[in-house]
Coordinates of C-alpha atoms in Angstrom, one line a residue:
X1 CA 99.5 136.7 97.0
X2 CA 99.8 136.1 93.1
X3 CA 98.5 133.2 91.4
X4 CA 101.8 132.0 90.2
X5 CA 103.3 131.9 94.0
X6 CA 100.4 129.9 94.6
X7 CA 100.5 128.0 91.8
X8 CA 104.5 127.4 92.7
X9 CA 103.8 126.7 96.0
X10 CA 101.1 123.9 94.5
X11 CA 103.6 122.2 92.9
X12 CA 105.4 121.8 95.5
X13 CA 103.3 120.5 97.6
X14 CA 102.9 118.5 95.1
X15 CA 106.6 117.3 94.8
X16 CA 106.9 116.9 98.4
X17 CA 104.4 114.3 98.6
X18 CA 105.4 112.6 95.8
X19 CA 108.8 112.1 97.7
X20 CA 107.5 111.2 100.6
X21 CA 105.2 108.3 98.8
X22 CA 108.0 106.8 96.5
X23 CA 110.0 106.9 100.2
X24 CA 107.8 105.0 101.6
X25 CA 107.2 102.3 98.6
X26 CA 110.6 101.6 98.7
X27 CA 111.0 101.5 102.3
X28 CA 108.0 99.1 102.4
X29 CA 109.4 97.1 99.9
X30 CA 112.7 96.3 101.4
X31 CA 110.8 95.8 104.7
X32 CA 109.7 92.5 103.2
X33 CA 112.5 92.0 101.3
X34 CA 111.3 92.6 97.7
X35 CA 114.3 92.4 95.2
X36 CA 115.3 95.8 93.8
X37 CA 117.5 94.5 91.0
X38 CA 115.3 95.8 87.8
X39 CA 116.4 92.9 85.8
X40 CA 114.4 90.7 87.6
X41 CA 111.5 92.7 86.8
X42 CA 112.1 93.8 91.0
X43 CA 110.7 90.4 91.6
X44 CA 112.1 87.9 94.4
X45 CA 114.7 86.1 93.4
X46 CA 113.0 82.6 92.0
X47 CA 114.5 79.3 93.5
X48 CA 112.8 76.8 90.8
X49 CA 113.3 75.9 87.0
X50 CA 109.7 77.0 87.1
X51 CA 109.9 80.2 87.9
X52 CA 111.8 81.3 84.6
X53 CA 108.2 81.0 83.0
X54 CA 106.9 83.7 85.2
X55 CA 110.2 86.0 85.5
X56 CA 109.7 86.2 81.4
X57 CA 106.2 87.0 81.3
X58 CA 106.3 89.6 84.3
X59 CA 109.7 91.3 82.4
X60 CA 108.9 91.1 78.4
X61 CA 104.8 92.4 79.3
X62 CA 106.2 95.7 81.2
X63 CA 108.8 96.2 78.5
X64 CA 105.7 96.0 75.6
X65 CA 103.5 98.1 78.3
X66 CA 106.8 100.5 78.0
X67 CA 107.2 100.4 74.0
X68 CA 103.4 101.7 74.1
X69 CA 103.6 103.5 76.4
X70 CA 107.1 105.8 74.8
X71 CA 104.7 105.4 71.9
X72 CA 101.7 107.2 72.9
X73 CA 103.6 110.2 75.1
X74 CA 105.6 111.1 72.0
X75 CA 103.0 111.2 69.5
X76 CA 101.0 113.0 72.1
X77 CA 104.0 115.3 72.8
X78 CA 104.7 115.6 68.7
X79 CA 101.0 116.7 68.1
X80 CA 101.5 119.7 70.7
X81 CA 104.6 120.8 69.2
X82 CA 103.5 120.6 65.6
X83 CA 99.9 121.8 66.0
X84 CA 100.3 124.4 68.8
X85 CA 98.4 127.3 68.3
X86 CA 101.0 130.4 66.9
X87 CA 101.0 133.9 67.0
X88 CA 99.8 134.4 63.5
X89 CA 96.6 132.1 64.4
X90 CA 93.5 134.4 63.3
X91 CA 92.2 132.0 66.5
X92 CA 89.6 129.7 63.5
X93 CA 89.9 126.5 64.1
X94 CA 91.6 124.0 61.7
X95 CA 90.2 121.9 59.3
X96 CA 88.1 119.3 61.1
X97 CA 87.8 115.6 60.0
X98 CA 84.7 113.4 61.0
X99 CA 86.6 110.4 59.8
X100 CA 89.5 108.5 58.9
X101 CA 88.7 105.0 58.1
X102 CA 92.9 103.5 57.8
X103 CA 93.8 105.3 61.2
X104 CA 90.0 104.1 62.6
X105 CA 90.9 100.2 61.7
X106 CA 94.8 101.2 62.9
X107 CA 93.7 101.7 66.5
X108 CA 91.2 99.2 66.6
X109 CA 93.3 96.3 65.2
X110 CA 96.4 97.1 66.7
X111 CA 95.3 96.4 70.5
X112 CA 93.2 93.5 69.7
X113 CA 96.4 91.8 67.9
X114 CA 98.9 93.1 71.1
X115 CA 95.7 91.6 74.3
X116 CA 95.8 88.5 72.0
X117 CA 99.9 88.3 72.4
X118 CA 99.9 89.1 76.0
X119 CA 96.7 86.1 76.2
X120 CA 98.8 83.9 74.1
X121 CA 101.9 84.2 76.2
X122 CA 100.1 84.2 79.8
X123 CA 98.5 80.8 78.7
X124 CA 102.3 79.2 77.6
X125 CA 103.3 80.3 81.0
X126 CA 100.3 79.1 82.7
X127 CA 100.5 76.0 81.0
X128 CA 103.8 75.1 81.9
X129 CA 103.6 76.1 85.6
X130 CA 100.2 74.0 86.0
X131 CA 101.5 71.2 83.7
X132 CA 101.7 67.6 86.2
X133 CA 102.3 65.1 83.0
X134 CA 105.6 64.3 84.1
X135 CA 106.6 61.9 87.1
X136 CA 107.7 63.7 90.1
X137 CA 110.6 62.3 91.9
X138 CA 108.7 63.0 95.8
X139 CA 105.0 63.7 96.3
X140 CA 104.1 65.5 99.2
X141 CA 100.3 66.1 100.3
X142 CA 100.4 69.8 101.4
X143 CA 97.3 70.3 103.9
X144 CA 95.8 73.9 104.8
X145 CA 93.8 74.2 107.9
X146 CA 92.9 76.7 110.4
X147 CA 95.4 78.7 111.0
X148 CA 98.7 76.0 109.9
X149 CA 99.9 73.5 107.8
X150 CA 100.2 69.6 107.4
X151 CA 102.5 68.2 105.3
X152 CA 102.8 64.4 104.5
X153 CA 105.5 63.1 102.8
X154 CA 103.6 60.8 101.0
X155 CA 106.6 58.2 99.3
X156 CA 108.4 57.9 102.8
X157 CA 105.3 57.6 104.6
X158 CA 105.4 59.9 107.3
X159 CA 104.2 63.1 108.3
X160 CA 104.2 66.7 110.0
X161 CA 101.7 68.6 111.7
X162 CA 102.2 72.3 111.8
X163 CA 100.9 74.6 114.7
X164 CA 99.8 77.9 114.5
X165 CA 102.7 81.0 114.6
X166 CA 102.9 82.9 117.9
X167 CA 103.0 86.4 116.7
X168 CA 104.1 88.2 119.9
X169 CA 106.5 89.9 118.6
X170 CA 109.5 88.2 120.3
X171 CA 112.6 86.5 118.2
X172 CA 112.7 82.9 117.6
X173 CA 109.5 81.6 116.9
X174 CA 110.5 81.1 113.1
X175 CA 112.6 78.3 114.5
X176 CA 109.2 76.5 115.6
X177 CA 107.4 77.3 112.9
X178 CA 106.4 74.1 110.4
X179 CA 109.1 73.5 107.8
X180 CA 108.6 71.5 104.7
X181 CA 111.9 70.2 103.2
X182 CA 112.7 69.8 99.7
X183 CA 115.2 68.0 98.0
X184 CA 117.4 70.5 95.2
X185 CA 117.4 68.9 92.0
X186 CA 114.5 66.9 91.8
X187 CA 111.1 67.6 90.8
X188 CA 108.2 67.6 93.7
X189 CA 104.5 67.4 93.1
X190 CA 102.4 69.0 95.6
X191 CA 99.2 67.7 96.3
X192 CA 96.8 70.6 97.9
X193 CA 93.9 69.8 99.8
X194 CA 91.9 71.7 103.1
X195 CA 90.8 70.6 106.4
X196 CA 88.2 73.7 106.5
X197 CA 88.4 76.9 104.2
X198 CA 89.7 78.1 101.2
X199 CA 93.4 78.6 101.8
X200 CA 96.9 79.4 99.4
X201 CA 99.7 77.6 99.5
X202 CA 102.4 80.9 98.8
X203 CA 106.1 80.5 98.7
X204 CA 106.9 83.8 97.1
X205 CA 110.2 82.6 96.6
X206 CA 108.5 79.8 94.0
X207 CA 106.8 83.1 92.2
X208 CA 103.3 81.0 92.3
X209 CA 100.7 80.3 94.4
X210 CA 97.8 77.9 94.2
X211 CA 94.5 77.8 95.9
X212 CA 93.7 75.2 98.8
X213 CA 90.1 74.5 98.3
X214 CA 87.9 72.2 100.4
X215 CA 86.7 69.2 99.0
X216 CA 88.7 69.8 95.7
X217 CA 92.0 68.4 95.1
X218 CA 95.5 71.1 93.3
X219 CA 97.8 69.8 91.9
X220 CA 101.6 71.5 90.9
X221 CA 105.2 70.7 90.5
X222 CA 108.1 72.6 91.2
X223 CA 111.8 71.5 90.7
X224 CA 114.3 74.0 93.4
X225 CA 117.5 74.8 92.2
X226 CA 119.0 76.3 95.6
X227 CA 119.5 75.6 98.5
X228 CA 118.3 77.6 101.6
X229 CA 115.3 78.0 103.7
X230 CA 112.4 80.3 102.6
X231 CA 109.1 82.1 103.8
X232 CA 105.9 80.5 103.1
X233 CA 102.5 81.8 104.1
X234 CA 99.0 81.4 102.7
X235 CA 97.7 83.8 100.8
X236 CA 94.2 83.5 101.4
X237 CA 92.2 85.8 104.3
X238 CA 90.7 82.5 105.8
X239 CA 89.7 83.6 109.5
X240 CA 90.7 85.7 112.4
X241 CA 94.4 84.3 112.4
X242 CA 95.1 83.9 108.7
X243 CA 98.2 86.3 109.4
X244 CA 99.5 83.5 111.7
X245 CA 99.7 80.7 108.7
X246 CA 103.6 80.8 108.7
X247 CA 105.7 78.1 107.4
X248 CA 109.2 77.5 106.2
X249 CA 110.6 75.9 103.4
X250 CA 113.7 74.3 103.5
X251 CA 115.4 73.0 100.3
X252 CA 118.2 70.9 101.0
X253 CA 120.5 68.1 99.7
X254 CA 119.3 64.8 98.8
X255 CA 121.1 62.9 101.7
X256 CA 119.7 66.0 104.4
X257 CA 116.1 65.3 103.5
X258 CA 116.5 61.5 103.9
X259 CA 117.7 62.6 107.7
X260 CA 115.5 64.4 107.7
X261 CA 112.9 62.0 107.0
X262 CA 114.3 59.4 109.2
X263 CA 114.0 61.7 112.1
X264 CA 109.9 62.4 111.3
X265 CA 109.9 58.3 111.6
X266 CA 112.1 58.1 115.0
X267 CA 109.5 60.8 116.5
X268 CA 107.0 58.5 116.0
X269 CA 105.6 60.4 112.9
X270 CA 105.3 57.7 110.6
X271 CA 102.0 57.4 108.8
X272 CA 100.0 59.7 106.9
X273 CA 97.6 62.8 108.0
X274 CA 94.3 61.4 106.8
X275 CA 91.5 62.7 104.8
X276 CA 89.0 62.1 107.3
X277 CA 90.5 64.9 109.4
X278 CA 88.8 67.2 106.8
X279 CA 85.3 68.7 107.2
X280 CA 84.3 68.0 103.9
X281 CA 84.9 64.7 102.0
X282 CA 86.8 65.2 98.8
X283 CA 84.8 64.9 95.7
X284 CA 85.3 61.7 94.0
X285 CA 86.5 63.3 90.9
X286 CA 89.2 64.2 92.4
X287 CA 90.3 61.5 94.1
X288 CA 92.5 60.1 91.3
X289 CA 94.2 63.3 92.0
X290 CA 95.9 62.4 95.0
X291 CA 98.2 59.8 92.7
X292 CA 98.6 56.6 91.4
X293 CA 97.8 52.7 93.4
X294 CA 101.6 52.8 94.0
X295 CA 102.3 56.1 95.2
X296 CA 99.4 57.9 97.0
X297 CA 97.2 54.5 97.8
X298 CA 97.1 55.5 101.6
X299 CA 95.4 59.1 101.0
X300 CA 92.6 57.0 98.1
X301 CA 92.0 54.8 101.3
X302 CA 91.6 57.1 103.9
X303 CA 89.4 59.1 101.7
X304 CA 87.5 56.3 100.1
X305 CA 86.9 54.6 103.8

């Protein structure tokens, strides 16, 4: 067998594979319904005025990473058409240079200026997605534990406690699984805490996460601009069941999550999930994260007592 059959044969090996991977990566992706509209960067579609911030920085970094990147490949393509060795070549080698001192400050100053636009830019984003200054219009205390979620509505005073998903593999069970309502249109500070381990509150749909910590108080506000219900999971391996930690979020009109609310109440869920459920006290720093006197004074009192 010649080498170039082989070498043919290689190749396509080579290309075979390559389908078969780049098959799969897009068969995965739309297993867990990944968006595959390139203008959104193939990001899920993001429900909050929030997510704008990350959509931007995700888009604008892989079109710089592309500008470099056509950059590179065709001076790297130019320089082996133009210095490609020629029939006529006597086979000496070209003049060689130890040093070029404009070119040598070109490449050095150049990616220092571009990772100090992509720093400047990540911070601006990160800034405004971690930014609490302004009021929120509902507070809700957002509690990780092993292996579901607690959530207490914190201005209506009343409450949710989450139970782990059955993954059996049978339909359904999404229906049962914890929901945390929103209300569309107004803005919503979550307050993160942990019964036990570290945990992440994840609603890819919000195109954020945060970290659940225990002992330490998160903080972050979102403001949903569609209605619909949406996945939610956390996002940090935390035991044997972490795949379990399922929840939905629903993000519905102002007059459903009143009902909403008013049902918790009827059920006899009025009241607030205390802080001395958790196995760690929360450090006092970080108490005067849980919120004002007026808004958040039951979780400062269960904590504090």
């Amino acid at each position: 067998m010649s080498s170039s059959t082989t070498s043919r044969r290689t190749r396509r090996g080579i290309g075979a594979i390559g389908l078969v991977v780049a098959i799969s990566a897009v068969s995965a992706c739309s297993a867990v319904g990944v968006n595959t509209d390139p203008k959104n960067g193939y990001l899920p579609e993001g429900i909050t005025e929030q997510s704008k911030y990350v959509e931007n920085l995700w888009i604008w970094s892989w079109v710089a990473a592309l500008a470099v990147g056509v950059l590179v490949w065709g001076l790297a393509l130019w320089c082996m058409v133009a210095y490609r060795r020629r029939k006529d070549d006597d086979g000496s080698l070209p003049v060689q240079l130890q040093y070029n001192v404009p070119l040598e400050i070109l490449y050095t100053v150049v990616p220092m200026l571009m990772v100090g636009a992509l720093f400047y830019y990540n911070q601006q984003a990160q800034q405004e997605l971690i930014d609490t200054s302004k009021e929120p219009d509902t507070t809700i205390n957002v509690v990780g534990k092993q292996w579901s979620w607690d959530f207490n509505y914190v201005d209506e005073d009343v409450h949710e406690a989450g139970l782990m998903a059955p993954l059996d593999g049978k339909e359904g069970h999404e229906e049962n699984l914890p929901t945390l309502y929103l209300p569309k249109g107004e803005r919503v500070e979550f307050v993160l805490t942990s019964r036990d381990v570290i945990h992440s509150f994840w609603v890819p749909a919000f195109l954020e996460k945060m970290d659940v910590n225990p002992g330490i108080v998160n903080r972050f506000q979102v403001t949903p601009t569609e209605t619909g219900t949406f996945q939610g999971k956390c996002a940090e391996l935390c035991g044997a069941y972490h795949s379990q930690m399922l929840f939905n979020v629903k993000v519905v009109e102002r007059d459903e999550f009143d009902a909403h609310m008013a049902d918790l109440e009827k059920k006899g869920q009025s009241g607030l999930l205390g802080n001395d459920l958790n196995r760690e006290k929360i450090n006092k720093q970080d108490l005067k994260m849980l919120g004002d006197d007026r808004r958040d004074e039951k979780l400062i009192e269960d904590e504090e007592n």
